[in-house]
Coordinates of C-alpha atoms (C1' of nucleotides) in Angstrom, one line a residue:
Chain A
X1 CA 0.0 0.0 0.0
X2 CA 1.3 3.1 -0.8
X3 CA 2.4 5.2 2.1
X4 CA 1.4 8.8 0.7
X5 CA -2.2 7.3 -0.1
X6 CA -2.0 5.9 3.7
X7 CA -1.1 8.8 5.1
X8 CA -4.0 10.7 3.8
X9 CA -6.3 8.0 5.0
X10 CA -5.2 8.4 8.0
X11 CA -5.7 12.1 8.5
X12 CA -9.8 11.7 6.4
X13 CA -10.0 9.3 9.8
X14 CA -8.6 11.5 11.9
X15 CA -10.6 14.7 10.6
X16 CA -14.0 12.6 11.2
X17 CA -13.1 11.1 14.4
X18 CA -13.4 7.5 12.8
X19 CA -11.8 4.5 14.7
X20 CA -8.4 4.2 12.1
X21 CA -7.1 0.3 12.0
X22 CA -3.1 0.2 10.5
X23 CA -1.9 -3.1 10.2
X24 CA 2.1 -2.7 8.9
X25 CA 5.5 -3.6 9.8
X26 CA 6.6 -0.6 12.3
X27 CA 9.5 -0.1 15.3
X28 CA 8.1 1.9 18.2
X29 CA 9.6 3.6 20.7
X30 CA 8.0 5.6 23.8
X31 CA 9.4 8.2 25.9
X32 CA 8.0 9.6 29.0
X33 CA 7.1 8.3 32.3
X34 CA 9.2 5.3 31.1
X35 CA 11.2 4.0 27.9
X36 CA 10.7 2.1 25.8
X37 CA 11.4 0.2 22.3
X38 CA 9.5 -2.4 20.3
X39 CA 11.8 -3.7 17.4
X40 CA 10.9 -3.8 13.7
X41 CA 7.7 -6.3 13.6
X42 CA 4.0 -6.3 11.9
X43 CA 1.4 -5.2 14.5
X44 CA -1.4 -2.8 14.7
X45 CA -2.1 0.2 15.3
X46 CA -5.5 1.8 16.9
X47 CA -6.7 5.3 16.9
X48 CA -10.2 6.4 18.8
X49 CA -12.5 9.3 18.3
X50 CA -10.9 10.5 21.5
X51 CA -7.6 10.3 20.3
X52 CA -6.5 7.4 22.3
X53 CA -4.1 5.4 20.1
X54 CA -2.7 2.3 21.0
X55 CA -0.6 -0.6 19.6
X56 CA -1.0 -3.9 19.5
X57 CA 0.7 -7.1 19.1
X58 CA -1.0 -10.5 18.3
X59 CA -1.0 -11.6 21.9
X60 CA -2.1 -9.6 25.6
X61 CA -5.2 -7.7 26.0
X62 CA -3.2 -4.8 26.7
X63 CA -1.5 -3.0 24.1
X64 CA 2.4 -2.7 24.1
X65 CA 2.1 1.3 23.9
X66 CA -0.3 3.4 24.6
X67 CA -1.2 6.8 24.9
X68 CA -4.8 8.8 25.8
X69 CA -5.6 12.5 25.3
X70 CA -2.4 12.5 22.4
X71 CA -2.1 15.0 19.7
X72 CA -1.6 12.8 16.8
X73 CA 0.6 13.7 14.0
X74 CA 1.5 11.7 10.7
X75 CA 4.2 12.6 8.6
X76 CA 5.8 11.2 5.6
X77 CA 9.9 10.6 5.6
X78 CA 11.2 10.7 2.3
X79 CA 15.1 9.7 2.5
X80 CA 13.7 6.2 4.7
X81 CA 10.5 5.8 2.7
X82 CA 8.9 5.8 6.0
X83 CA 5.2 6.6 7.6
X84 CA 5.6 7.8 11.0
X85 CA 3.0 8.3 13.2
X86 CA 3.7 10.6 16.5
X87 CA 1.7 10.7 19.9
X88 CA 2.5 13.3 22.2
X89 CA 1.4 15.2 25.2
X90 CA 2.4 16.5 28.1
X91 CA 1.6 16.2 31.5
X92 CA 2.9 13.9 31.9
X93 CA 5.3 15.0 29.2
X94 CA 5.4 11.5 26.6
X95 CA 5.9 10.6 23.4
X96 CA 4.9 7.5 21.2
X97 CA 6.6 7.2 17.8
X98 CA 5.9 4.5 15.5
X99 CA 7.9 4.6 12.2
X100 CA 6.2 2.5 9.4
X101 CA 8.4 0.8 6.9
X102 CA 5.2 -1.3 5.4
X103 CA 1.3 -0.5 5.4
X104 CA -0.4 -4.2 5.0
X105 CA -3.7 -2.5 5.6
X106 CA -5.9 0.7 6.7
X107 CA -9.2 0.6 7.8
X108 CA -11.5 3.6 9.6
X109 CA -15.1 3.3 10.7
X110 CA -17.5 5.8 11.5
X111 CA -18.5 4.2 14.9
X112 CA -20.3 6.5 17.7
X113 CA -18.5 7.6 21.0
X114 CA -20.8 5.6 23.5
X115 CA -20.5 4.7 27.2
X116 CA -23.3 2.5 27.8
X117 CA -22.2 -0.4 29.9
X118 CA -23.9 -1.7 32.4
X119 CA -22.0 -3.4 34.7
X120 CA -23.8 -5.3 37.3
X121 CA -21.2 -6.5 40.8
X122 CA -19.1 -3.4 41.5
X123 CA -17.7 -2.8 45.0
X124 CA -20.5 0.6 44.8
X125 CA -23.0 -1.8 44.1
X126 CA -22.0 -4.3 46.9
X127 CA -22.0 -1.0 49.1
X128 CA -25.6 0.3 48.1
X129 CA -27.4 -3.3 48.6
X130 CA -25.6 -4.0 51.9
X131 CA -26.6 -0.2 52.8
X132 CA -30.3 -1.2 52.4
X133 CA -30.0 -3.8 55.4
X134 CA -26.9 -3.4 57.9
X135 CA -29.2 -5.6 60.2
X136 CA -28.1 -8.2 57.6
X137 CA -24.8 -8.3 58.7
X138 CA -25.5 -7.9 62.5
X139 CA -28.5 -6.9 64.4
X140 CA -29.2 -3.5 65.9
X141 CA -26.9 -2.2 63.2
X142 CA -27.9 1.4 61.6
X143 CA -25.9 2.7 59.1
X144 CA -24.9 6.7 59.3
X145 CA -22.9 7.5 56.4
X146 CA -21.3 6.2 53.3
X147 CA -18.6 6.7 51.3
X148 CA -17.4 9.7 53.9
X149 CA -14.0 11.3 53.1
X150 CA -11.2 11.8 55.7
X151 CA -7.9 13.0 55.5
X152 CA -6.6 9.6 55.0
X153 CA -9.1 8.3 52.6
X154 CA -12.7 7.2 52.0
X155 CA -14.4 5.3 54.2
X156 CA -17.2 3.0 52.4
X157 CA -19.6 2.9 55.2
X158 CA -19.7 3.9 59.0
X159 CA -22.9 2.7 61.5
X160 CA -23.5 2.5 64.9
X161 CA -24.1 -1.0 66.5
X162 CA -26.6 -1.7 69.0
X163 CA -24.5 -0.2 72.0
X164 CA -24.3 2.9 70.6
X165 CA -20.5 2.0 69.3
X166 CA -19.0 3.8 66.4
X167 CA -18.6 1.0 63.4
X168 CA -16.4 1.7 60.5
X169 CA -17.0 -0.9 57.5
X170 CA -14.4 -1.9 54.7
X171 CA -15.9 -3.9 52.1
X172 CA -14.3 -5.7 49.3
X173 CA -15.6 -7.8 46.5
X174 CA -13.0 -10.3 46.2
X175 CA -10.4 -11.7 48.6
X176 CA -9.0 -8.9 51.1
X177 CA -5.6 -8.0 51.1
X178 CA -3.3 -6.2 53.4
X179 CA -4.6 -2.5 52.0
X180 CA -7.9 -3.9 52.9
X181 CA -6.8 -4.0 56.5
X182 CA -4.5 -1.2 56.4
X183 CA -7.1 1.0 54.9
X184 CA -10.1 0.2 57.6
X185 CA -7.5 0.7 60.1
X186 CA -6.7 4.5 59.1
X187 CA -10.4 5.0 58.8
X188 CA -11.3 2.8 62.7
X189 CA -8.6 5.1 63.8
X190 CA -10.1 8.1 62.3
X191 CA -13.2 7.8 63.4
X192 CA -12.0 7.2 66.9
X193 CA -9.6 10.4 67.3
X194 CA -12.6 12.8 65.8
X195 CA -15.3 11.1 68.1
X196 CA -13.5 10.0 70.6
X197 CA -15.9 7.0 71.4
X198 CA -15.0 3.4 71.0
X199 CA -15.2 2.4 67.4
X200 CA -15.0 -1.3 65.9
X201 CA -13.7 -1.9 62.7
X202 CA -15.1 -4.5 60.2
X203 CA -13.4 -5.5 57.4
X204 CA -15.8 -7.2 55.1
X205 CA -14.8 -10.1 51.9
X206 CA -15.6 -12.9 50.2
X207 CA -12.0 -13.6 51.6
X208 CA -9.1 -13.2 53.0
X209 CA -5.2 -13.7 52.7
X210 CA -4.1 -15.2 55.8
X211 CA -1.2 -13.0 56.2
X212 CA -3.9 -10.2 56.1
X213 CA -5.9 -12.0 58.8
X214 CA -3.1 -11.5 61.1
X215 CA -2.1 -8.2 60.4
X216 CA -6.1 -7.9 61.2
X217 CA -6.3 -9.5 64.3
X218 CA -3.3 -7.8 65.6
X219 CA -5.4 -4.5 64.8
X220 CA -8.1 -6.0 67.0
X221 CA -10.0 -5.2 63.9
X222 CA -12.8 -8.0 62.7
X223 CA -13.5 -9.6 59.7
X224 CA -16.9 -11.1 58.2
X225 CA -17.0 -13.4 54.9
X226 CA -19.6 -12.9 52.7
X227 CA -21.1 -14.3 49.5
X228 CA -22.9 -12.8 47.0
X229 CA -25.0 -13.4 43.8
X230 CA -24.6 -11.0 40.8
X231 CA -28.2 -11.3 38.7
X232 CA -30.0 -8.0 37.7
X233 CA -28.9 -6.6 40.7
X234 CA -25.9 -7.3 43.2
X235 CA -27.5 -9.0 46.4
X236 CA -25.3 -10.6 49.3
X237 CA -26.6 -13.8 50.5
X238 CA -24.9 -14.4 53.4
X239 CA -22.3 -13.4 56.1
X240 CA -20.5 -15.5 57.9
X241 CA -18.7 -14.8 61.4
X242 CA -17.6 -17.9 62.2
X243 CA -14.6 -17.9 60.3
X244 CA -13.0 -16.3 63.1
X245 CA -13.5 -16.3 67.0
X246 CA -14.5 -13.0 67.7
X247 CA -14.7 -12.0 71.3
X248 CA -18.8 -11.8 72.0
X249 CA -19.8 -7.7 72.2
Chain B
X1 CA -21.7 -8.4 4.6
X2 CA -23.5 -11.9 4.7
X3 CA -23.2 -13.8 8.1
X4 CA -22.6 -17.1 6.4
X5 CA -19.3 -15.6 4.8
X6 CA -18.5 -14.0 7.7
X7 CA -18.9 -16.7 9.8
X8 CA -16.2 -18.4 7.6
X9 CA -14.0 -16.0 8.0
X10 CA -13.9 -15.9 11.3
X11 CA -13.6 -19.2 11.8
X12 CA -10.6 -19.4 9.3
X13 CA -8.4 -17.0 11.2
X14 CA -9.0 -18.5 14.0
X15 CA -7.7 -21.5 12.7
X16 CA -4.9 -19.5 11.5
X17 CA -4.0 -18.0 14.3
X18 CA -4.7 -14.9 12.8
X19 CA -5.6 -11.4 14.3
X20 CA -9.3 -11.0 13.1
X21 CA -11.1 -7.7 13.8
X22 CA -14.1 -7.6 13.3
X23 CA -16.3 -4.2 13.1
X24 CA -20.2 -4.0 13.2
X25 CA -23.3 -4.1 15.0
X26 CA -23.7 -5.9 18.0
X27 CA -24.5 -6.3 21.9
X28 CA -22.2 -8.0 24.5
X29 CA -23.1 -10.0 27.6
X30 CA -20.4 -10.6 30.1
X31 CA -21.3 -13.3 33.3
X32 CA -18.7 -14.2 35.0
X33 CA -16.4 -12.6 38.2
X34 CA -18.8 -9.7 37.6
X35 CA -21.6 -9.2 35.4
X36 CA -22.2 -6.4 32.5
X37 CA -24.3 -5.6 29.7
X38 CA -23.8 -3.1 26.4
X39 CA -26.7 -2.6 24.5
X40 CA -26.5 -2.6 21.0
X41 CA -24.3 -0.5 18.8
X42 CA -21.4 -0.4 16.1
X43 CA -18.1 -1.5 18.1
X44 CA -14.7 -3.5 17.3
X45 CA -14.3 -6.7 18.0
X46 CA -10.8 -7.9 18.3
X47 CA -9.3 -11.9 18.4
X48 CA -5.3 -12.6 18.9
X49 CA -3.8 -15.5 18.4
X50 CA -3.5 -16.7 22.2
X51 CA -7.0 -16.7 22.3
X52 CA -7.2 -13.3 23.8
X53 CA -10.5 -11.1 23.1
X54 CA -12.0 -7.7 23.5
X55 CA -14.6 -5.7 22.7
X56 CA -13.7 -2.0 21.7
X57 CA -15.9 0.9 21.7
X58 CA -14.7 4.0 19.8
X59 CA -13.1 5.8 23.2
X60 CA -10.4 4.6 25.8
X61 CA -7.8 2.6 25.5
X62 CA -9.4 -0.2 27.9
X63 CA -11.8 -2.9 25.9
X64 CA -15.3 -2.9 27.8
X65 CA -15.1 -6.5 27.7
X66 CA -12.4 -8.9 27.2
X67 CA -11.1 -12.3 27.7
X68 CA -7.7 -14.2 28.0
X69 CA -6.9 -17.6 27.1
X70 CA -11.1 -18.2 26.1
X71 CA -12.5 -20.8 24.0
X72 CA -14.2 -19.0 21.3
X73 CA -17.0 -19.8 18.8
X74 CA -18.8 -18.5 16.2
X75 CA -22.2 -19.5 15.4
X76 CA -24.7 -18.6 12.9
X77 CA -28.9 -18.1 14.4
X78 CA -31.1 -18.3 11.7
X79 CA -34.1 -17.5 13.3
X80 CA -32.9 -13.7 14.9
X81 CA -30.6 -14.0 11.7
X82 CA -27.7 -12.9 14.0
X83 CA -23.5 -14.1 14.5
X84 CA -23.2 -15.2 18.1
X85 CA -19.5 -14.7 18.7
X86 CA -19.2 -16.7 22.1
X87 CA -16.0 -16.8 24.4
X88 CA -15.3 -19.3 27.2
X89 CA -13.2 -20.1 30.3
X90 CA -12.9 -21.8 33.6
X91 CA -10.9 -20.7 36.4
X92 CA -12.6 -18.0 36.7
X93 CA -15.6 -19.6 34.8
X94 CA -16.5 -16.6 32.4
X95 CA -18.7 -16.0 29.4
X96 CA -18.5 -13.3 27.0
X97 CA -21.1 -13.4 24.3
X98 CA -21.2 -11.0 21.2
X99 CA -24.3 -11.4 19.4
X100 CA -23.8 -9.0 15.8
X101 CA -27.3 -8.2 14.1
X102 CA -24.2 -6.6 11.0
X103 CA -21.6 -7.0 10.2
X104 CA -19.4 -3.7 8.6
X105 CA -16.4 -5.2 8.0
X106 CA -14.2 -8.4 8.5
X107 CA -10.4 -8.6 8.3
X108 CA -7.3 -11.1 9.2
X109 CA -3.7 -10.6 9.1
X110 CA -1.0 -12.9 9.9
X111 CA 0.6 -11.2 12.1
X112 CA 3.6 -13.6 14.2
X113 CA 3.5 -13.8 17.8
X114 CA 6.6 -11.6 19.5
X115 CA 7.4 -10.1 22.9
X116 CA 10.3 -7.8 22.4
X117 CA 9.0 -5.1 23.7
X118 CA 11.8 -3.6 25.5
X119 CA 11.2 -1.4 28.6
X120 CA 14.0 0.6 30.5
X121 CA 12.9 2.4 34.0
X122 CA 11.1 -0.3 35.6
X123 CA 11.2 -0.8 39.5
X124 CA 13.2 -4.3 38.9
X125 CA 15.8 -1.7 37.0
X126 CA 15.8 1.0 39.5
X127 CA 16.4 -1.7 42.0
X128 CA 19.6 -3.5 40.4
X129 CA 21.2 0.3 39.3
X130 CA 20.8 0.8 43.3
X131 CA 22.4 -2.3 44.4
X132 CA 25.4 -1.5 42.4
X133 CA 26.1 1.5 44.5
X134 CA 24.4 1.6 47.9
X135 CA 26.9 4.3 49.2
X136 CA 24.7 6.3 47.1
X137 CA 22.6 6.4 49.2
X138 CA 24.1 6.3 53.0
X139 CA 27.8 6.0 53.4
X140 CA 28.7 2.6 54.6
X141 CA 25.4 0.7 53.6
X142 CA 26.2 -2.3 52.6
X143 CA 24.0 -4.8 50.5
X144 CA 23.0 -7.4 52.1
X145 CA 20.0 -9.1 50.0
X146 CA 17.3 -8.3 46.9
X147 CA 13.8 -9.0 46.2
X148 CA 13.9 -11.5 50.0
X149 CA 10.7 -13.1 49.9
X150 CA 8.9 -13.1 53.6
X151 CA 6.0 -14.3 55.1
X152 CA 4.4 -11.1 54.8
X153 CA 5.9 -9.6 51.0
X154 CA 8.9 -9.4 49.3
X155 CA 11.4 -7.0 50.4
X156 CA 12.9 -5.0 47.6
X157 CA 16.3 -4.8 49.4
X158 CA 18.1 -5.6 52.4
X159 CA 21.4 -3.7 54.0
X160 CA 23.5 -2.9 57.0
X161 CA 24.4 0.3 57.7
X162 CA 27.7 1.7 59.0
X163 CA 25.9 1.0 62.1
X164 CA 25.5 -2.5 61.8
X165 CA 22.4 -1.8 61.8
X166 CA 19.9 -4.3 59.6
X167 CA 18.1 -1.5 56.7
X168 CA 15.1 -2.4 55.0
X169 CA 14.5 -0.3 52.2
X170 CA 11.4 0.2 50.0
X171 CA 12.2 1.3 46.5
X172 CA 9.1 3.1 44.2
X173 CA 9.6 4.5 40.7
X174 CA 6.7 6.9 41.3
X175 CA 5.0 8.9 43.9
X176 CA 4.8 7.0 47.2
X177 CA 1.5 6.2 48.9
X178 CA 0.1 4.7 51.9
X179 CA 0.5 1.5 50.0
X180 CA 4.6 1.9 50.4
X181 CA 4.5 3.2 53.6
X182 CA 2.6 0.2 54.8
X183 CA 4.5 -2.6 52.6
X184 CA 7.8 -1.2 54.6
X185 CA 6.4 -1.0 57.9
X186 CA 5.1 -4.7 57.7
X187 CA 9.0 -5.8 55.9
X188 CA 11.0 -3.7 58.7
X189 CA 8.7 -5.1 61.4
X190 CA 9.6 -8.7 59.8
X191 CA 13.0 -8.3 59.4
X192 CA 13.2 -6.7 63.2
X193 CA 11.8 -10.0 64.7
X194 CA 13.7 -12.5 62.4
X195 CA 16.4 -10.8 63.5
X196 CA 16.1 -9.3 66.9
X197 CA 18.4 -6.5 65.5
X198 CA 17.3 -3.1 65.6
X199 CA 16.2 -2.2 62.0
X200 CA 15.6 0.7 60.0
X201 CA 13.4 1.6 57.4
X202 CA 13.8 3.6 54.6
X203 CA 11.7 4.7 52.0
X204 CA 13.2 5.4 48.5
X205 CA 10.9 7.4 45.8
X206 CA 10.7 10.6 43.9
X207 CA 8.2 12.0 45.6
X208 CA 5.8 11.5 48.6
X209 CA 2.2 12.1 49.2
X210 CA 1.4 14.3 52.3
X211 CA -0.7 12.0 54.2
X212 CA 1.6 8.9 52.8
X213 CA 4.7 10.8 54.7
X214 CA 2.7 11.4 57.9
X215 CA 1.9 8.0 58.7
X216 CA 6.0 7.4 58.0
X217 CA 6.9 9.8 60.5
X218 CA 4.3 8.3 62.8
X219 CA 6.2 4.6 62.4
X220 CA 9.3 6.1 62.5
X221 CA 10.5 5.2 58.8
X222 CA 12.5 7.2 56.6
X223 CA 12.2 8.7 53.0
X224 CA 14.8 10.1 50.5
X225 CA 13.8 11.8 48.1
X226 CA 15.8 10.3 44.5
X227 CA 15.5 11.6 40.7
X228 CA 16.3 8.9 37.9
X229 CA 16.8 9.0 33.9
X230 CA 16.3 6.4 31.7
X231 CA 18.2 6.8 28.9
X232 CA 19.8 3.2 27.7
X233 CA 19.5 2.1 31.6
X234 CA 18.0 3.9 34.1
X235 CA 20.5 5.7 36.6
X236 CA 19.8 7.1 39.8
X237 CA 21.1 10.9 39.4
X238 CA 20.5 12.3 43.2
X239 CA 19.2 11.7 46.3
X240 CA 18.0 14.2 48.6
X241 CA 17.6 13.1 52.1
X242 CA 16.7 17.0 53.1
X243 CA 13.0 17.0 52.2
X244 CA 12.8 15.5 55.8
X245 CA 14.6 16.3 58.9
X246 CA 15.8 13.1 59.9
X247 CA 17.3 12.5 63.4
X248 CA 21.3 12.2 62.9
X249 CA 22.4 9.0 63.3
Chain C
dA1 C1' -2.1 -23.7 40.7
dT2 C1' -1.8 -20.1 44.1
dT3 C1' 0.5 -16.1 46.0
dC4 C1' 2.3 -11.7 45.6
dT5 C1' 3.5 -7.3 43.4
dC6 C1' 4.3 -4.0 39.7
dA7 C1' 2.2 -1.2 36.1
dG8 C1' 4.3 4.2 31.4
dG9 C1' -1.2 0.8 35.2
dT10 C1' -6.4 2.9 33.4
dG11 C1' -10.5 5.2 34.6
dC12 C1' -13.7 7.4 37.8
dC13 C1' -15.0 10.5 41.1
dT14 C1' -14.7 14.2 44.5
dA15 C1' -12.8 17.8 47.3
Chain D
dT1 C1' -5.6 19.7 39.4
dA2 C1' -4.5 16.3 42.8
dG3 C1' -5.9 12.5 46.0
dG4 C1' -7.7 8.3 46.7
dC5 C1' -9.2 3.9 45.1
dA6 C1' -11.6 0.2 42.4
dC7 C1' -10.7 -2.7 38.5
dT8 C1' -14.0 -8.8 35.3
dT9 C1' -7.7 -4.9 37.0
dG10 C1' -3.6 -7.6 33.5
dA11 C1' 0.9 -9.7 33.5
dG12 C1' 4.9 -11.8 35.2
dA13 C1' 7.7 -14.1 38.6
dA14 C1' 8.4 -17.1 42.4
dT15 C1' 6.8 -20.6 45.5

DNA sequence: ATTCTCAGGTGCCTA
DNA sequence: TAGGCACTTGAGAAT
């Protein structure tokens, strides 16, 4: 394919805000944040309405490069006989340049910007349904707040259990992990210096590492397992406490 | 584009191991470690040769839906005369299906499998260039271990100081945060009971968040500040230990 | 196969 | 703009 002809293909696509396919034989090399350098080899490259371009070998779900937000350039190199197409932007300051010695193939399609997924078993979801019924997860609980910002972070829910104690809630949709316990301890400790009342904190997973139990329990912090079921809506179907001996409130 | 030939051609990169993208018309069902919905409209849909799949709308760099390693197939419904592109796994047991109701556009290019992407400026980088030259960063600090795998983590390094004194040292290539601090506090507390030595901890990045360096302070760590380039390796070019007054040792 | 951590993480949201 | 964090995190290395 001839690279002039390619070139102006690629600036129609551009122009219109088309998705612009290049299959070809290119080197890339990035600058920025890191470096890097992908020899001469036959990939492809993919530019999106919102100018995020990436490229893409035949293996991975993620590309190799990448780049969002870039200006794009593409400029013709007479002495090599080269395409090369140029990402930049700055902060931070990067650049992406892919040097085309072939074009194979280039495609562009008029497809709309949309952002209509639905996604169904988010930790915000898990949050809002478990919300709905604290008593679920132990009775007399009533929740006060969610999602409340401190200095040290964002605490996904904070109740009061039936003696009037301050409880600070970490949730987590798959198996908890040492930030798990570190984060509900910032947020237990929190909550205690600005109240100054006795506050429990309750880390709550499907599951836990073991090495983040102990880190837990050395905390004096508790941790509940839970299961849930993802259909139309997130719901949690049970909690259980007997995973671990906690001392009876 | 007919489904029937489409159909084919699909199924003949597959075979070929080919990267087939495939643009049109369709709506996407993902069950699995969550669960997620996108209604119809025009979107790419990309296959690699390891299997890998994704689903790409005309904006981000991220697929809204993708899958490694699936089983894939493509089958023809002639009743809702629709493609049902259909991916597979188990462990986690996942399902993406794709039903197209058009097709746009169908192309596959033999494109070989490499992974010579080279990157320069990576933590495992950083972390060699400062073992060659711990003096660097204290005078007298001797190596002592790398990458020492512990109950609770891997330590990125392990010295003595002029002291005799056992050093744990976290190393980040970017801006530090709670998640540092806390991975050293839990090595240096590790390496303080293995050894019954008194051990310090220091925390090695280019810059520090606020709330990241209070809770240092508060476990008595240390941070230097260090700048790096990444030209053909990366090098460490400075190291600032003044952004913190630090009690003389 | 599980465990653990880095990543040029990306992307989203809020103060 | 920066901070904080979830993510179907992905991907690799070590156990």
């Amino acid at each position: 394919m001839k690279l002039l002809e390619s070139q102006k293909s690629i600036l129609q696509a551009l122009k219109n805000k088309e998705m612009c396919i290049v299959i070809g034989e290119c080197a890339v090399d990035y600058d920025g944040r890191a470096h890097s350098n992908l020899p001469r080899g036959k990939r492809m490259l993919l530019i999106k309405a919102d100018l995020s371009i990436s490229i893409h070998e035949n293996r991975l779900i993620r590309p190799t490069n990448y780049m969002m937000k870039a200006s794009i350039s593409c400029e013709l190199n007479d002495k090599t006989k080269t395409l090369i197409i140029k990402a930049k932007r700055n902060n931070p300051k990067e650049t992406i340049t892919a040097e085309f010695t072939e074009i194979i193939d280039i495609n562009s399609y008029d497809l709309p910007e949309s952002n209509d997924l639905r996604l169904v078993g988010s930790e915000k979801e898990l949050n809002d349904a478990l919300m709905d019924d604290l008593s679920f997860l132990e009775a007399g609980l009533k929740p006060i707040n969610q999602q409340q910002y401190f200095r040290t972070g964002i605490c996904d829910i904070i109740a009061e259990d039936a003696k009037g104690r301050l409880v600070v809630i970490e949730l987590k949709r798959r198996q908890a992990d040492y930030g798990a316990v570190t984060q509900l301890k910032r947020y237990a400790e929190e909550v205690q210096k600005m109240k100054g009342v006795e506050t429990r904190g309750i880390l709550l997973a499907p599951s836990i590492r073991k090495s983040a139990l102990d880190l837990l329990k050395k905390y004096d912090l508790e941790y509940f397992s839970y299961d849930f079921e993802i259909k139309e809506r997130s719901k949690i179907k049970g909690i259980n406490k007997s995973q671990m001996k906690i001392n009876e409130y």
